[in-house]
Amino acid sequence: MPTTTDKENASLQAAREVIEQIKKKPQSCLGLPTGRTPRALYRHLIAIAREEKVDLTGVRFFGLDEYIDVRQESAFKTYLNQSIYQPLAIDQNNCFSPIMIDDYDALIKRQGGLDLTILGIGGNGHIAFNEPRTPEFSWTHCVTLDESTRTANQEFFPSLDDVPRRAVTMGIQTILESRKIILLAFSKSKIAILNRAFNGSVEEAIPASFLTKHPNLEIYTDFEFTWLK
Ligand code: GLP
């Protein structure tokens, strides 16, 4: 398990893991998060990919989630376009979002399944947009967002009223089926929820707690954290 207390260094290490995955399997399927947490990782990923001239033409990119009824400028697809797809000149045919198809899980399976999924964690323990009380055996589905989640994401919108109330997200099983998972938790505000998820009971109240069942999970933090197992 990586141990680091520096966000830049943690993001760099995580970016190197992603590059290693792509070099090992050029046809990799990657699950990608949005939000504040992965920004540094994407920056490092772009820098390494350019410097090492990594071939990305076979990589397929799957957004974890997307708002329903959102203006284009605030859509997660726009975030991913700006943060990673455009800077790396990724073919749009290799960029997928759960909003674009009824059966996202079937699409992921047809593409060979997720090899590596990067996650952040919400203040209430959500992963992607799987809010508390999401069943463990859930696949890609529509959700009503918690008010705490809408408030946490308000800064990406002109006002709280503009934050959509609904979204579509990969389910818990979609995520757990990924062959490898990298979880990023940055800022002291995530310490308590990370401890509850990994050192507390596994329960629907904390969706991230289901990650403890995954056999190939790495956690990167910018604070001291020990998974007691
Ligand atoms: C968002 C996203 C998640 C993200 C989480 C944490 O709402 N749907 O994928 O991991 O909340 O966001 P942040 O990294 O901004 O704290």
Coordinates of C-alpha atoms and ligand atoms in Angstrom, one line a residue, residues 32-39 64-67 76 79 118-124 126-131 145 149-150 152-153 155-156 167-169 183-187 189-190, ligand 1:
L32 CA -12.3 7.9 -14.7
P33 CA -13.7 10.1 -11.9
T34 CA -14.3 13.9 -11.9
G35 CA -14.3 16.4 -9.0
R36 CA -11.4 18.2 -7.3
T37 CA -9.4 15.1 -6.3
P38 CA -8.1 13.7 -9.6
R39 CA -6.9 17.0 -11.1
L64 CA -17.9 6.9 -13.8
D65 CA -21.0 9.1 -13.7
E66 CA -22.8 12.0 -15.2
Y67 CA -25.5 14.5 -14.2
F76 CA -18.7 15.6 -16.4
Y79 CA -14.6 18.1 -17.4
I118 CA -9.7 5.6 -10.4
L119 CA -12.0 6.8 -7.6
G120 CA -12.5 9.7 -5.3
I121 CA -14.7 9.6 -2.2
G122 CA -17.5 11.9 -1.3
G123 CA -17.8 13.4 2.2
N124 CA -20.8 11.0 2.9
H126 CA -20.2 7.9 -1.9
I127 CA -18.1 6.5 -4.7
A128 CA -18.9 7.7 -8.2
F129 CA -22.5 8.8 -7.4
N130 CA -23.4 5.7 -5.4
E131 CA -25.0 7.5 -2.4
L145 CA -28.3 13.1 -5.3
T149 CA -23.4 16.0 -2.5
R150 CA -25.2 18.8 -4.3
A152 CA -20.3 19.8 -2.1
N153 CA -20.4 20.2 -5.9
E155 CA -18.7 25.4 -6.8
F156 CA -18.9 23.9 -10.3
A167 CA -27.5 11.6 -12.1
V168 CA -26.5 8.3 -13.7
T169 CA -23.7 6.3 -12.2
L183 CA -8.8 5.3 -4.6
L184 CA -7.6 8.9 -4.0
A185 CA -8.5 10.8 -0.8
F186 CA -7.1 14.2 -0.5
S187 CA -7.7 16.9 2.2
S189 CA -12.0 16.6 5.3
K190 CA -11.8 13.0 4.0
Ligands
GLP1 C1 -18.3 13.7 -6.9 C2 -18.1 12.6 -7.9 C3 -17.2 11.5 -7.4 C4 -16.1 12.2 -6.7 C5 -16.6 12.8 -5.4 C6 -15.6 13.6 -4.6 O1 -19.6 14.1 -6.7 N1 -19.3 12.0 -8.5 O2 -16.7 10.8 -8.5 O3 -15.1 11.2 -6.4 O4 -17.8 13.5 -5.6 O5 -15.4 14.8 -5.2 P1 -14.1 15.7 -4.8 O6 -13.0 15.0 -5.4 O7 -14.4 17.0 -5.5 O8 -14.0 15.8 -3.4

